[in-house]
Coordinates of C-alpha atoms in Angstrom, one line a residue:
Chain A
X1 CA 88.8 98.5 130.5
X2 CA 91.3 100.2 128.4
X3 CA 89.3 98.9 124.8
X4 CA 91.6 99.7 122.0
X5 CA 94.4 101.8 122.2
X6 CA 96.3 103.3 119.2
X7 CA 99.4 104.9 119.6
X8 CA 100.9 108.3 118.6
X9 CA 98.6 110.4 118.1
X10 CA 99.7 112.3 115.8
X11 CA 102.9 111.9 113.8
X12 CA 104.8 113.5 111.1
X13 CA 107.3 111.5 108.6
X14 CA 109.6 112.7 105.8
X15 CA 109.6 110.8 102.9
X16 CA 111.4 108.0 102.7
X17 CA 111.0 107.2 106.9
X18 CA 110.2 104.4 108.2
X19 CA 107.4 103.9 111.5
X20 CA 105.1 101.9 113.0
X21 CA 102.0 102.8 114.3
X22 CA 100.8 100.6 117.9
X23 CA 97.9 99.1 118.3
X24 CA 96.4 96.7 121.4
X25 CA 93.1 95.5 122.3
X26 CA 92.3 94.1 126.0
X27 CA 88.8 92.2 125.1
X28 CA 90.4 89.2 123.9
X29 CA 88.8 89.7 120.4
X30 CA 90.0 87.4 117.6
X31 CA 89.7 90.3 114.5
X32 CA 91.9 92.8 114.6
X33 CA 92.0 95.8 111.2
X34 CA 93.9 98.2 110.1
X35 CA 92.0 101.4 108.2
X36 CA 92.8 104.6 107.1
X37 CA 90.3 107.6 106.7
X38 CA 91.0 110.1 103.7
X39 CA 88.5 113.1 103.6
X40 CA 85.2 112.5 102.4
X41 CA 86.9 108.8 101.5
X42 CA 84.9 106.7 104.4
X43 CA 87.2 104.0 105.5
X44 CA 89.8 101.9 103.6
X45 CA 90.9 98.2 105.1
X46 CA 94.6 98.1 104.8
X47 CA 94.8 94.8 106.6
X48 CA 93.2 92.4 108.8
X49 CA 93.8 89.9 110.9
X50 CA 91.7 86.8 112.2
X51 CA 94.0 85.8 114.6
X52 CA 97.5 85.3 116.2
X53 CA 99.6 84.5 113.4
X54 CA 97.3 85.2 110.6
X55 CA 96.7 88.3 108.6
X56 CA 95.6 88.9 105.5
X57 CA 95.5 91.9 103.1
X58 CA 92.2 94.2 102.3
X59 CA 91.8 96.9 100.1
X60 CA 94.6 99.0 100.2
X61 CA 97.8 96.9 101.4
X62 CA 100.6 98.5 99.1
X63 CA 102.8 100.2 101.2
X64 CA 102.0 98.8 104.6
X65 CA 102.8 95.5 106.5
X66 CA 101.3 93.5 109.7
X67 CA 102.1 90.9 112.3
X68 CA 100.0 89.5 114.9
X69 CA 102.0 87.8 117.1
X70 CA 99.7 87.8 120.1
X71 CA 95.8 88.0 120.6
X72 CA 96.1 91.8 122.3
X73 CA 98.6 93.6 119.4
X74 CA 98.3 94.8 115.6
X75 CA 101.3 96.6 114.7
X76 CA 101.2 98.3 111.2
X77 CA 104.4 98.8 109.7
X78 CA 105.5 101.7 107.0
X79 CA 108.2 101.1 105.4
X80 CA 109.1 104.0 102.8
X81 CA 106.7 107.2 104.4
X82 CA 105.2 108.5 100.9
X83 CA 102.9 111.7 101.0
X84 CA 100.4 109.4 99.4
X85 CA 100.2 107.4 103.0
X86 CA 98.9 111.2 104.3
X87 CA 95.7 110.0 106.3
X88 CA 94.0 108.8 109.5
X89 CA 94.6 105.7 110.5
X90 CA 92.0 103.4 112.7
X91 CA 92.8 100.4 114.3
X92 CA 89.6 98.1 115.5
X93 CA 88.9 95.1 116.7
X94 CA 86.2 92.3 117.1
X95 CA 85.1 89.1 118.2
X96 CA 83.8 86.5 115.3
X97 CA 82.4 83.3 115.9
X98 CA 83.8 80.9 113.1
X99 CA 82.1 79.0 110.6
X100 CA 79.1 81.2 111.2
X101 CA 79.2 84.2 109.7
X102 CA 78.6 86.5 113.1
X103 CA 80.5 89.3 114.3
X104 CA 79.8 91.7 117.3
X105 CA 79.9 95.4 116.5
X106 CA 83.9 96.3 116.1
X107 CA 85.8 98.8 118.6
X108 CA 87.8 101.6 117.4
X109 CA 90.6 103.2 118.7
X110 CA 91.0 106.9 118.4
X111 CA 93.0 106.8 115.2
X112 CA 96.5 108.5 114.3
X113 CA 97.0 111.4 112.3
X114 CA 100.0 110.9 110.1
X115 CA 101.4 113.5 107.7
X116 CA 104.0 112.5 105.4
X117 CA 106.4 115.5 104.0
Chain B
X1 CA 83.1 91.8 97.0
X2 CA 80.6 94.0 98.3
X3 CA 80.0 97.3 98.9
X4 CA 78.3 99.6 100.7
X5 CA 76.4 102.9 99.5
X6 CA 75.3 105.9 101.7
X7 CA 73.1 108.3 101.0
X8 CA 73.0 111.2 101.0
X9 CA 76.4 112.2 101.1
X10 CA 76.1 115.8 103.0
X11 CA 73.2 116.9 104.8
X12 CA 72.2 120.2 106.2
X13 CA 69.0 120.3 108.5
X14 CA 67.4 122.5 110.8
X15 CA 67.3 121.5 114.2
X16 CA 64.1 119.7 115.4
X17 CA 63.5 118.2 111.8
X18 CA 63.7 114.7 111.2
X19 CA 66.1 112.7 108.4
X20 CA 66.9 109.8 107.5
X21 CA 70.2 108.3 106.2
X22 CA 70.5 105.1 103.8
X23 CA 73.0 102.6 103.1
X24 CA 72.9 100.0 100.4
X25 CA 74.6 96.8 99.8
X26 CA 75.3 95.2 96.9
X27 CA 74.8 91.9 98.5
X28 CA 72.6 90.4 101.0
X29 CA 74.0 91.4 104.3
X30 CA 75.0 89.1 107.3
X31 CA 75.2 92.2 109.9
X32 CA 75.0 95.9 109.6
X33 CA 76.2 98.0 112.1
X34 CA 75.9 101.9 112.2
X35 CA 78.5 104.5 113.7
X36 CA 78.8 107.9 114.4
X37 CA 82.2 110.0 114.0
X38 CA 82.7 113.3 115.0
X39 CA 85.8 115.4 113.3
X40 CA 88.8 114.1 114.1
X41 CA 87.9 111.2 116.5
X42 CA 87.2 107.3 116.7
X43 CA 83.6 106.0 115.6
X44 CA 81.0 105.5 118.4
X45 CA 79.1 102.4 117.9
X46 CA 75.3 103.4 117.5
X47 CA 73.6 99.9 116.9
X48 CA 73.8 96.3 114.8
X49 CA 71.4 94.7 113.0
X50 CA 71.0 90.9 111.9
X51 CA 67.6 90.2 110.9
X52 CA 65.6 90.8 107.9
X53 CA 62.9 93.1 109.4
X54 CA 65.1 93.7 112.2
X55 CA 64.5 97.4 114.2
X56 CA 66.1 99.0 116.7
X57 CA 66.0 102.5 118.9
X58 CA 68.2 104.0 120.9
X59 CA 67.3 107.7 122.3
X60 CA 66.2 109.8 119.2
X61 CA 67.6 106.9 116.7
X62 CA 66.3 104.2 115.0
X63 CA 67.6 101.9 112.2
X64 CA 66.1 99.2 109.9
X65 CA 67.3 96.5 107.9
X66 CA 64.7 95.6 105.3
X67 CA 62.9 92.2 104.7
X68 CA 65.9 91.4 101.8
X69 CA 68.4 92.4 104.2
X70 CA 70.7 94.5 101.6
X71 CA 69.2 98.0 102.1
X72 CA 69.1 99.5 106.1
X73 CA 68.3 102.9 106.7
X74 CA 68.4 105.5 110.0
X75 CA 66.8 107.8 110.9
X76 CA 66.9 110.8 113.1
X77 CA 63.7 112.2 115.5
X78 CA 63.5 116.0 116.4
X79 CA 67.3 116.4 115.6
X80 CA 69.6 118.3 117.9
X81 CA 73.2 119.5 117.7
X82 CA 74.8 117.0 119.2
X83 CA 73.4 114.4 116.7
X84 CA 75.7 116.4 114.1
X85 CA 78.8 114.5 112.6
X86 CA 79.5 111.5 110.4
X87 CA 77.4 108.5 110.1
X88 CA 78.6 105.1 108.7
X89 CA 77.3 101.9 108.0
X90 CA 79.6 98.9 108.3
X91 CA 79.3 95.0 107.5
X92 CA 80.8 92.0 107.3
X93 CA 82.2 90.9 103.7
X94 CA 81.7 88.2 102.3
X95 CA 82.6 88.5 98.4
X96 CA 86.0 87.8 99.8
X97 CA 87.7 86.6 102.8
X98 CA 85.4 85.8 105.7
X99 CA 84.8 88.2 108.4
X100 CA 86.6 91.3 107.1
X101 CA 84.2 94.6 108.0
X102 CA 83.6 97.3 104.6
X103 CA 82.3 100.8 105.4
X104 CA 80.7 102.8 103.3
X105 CA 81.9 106.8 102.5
X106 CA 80.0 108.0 105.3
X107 CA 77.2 111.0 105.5
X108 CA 78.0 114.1 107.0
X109 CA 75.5 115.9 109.0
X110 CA 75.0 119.4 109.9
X111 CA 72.3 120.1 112.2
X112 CA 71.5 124.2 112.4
X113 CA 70.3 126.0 115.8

């Protein structure tokens, strides 16, 4: 069981690029986020997702977009690389029952180290 | 929304001492999950809690969630080494959209031989 796999590794961008960073889950969980990890920041929700077809924004969305077009993968989508986007980004996922307010503990991948220049 | 506090931020410890590590909600919490990170790598889930009340070990770890369920804490037995790294606590929000999981900043821990 693969869990959640984040893809590159490690990455760097000149300002102004454009990339987007892979993400895909093989538990059949419904949630699906997007964070990034500055230092000594703890973790930022950039976007989340409750399912195929819906996402919706969390803390920090500027800068970023999402689809979900199947259960397994959460592409997150950069548009203009700015050296403010500098971070590690985590991609997790989880399985929510709805209505009642219960989620199992969320899976992470290994995260991507972009650098923006 | 909510929002999660950790305390302390840093901590520096001698190894075999104990600690503990708090987090702190701002509203009454529906799950609390704790995680460990070491530099540069994905979080390791540690354990969840739901109840008010609600304790759990694992090895040389245990965490709490209190009666009120908005304050849980962890807390570290004879610590080693390996234990050092960063600890979050993570839960479900609720002041917003349903279901999306807040962090708090995380507590760095150094554990010295």
């Amino acid at each position: 069981n693969a869990g959640v796999t984040q893809t590159p590794k490690f990455r760097i961008l000149k300002i102004g690029q454009s990339m987007t960073l892979q993400c895909a889950q093989d538990m059949n969980h419904n949630y699906m986020y997007w964070y990034r990890q500055d230092p000594g920041m703890g973790l930022k929700l950039i976007y989340y997702s409750v399912g195929a077809g819906i996402t919706d924004k969390g803390e920090v969305p500027n800068g970023y977009n999402v689809s979900r077009s199947t259960t397994e993968d959460f592409p997150l989508r950069l548009e203009l690389a700015a050296p403010s986007q500098t971070s590690v980004y985590f991609c997790a996922s989880s399985y929510s029952s709805r209505g009642r307010y219960v989620n199992t503990e969320a899976f992470f991948g290994q995260g991507t180290r972009l650098t923006v220049v | 929304s909510q929002e999660l506090e950790q305390s302390p931020q840093s901590l520096i410890v001698q190894e075999g001492k104990n600690l503990t590590i708090n987090c702190t909600s701002s509203k009454t919490l529906y799950g609390l999950y704790w995680y460990k990170q070491k530099y540069g790598e994905g979080l390791i889930f540690l354990m969840m809690l739901q109840k008010g009340g609600e304790e759990k070990s694992h090895e040389k770890i245990t965490a709490k969630l209190d009666e009120k369920k908005q304050q849980s804490s962890l807390h570290i037995t004879a610590s080693q080494p390996s234990h050092a790294g960063i600890y979050l606590c993570g839960a479900p929000n609720y002041g917003g959209s349903q279901g999306n999981l807040i962090f708090g900043k995380g507590t760095k821990l150094s554990v010295k031989p």
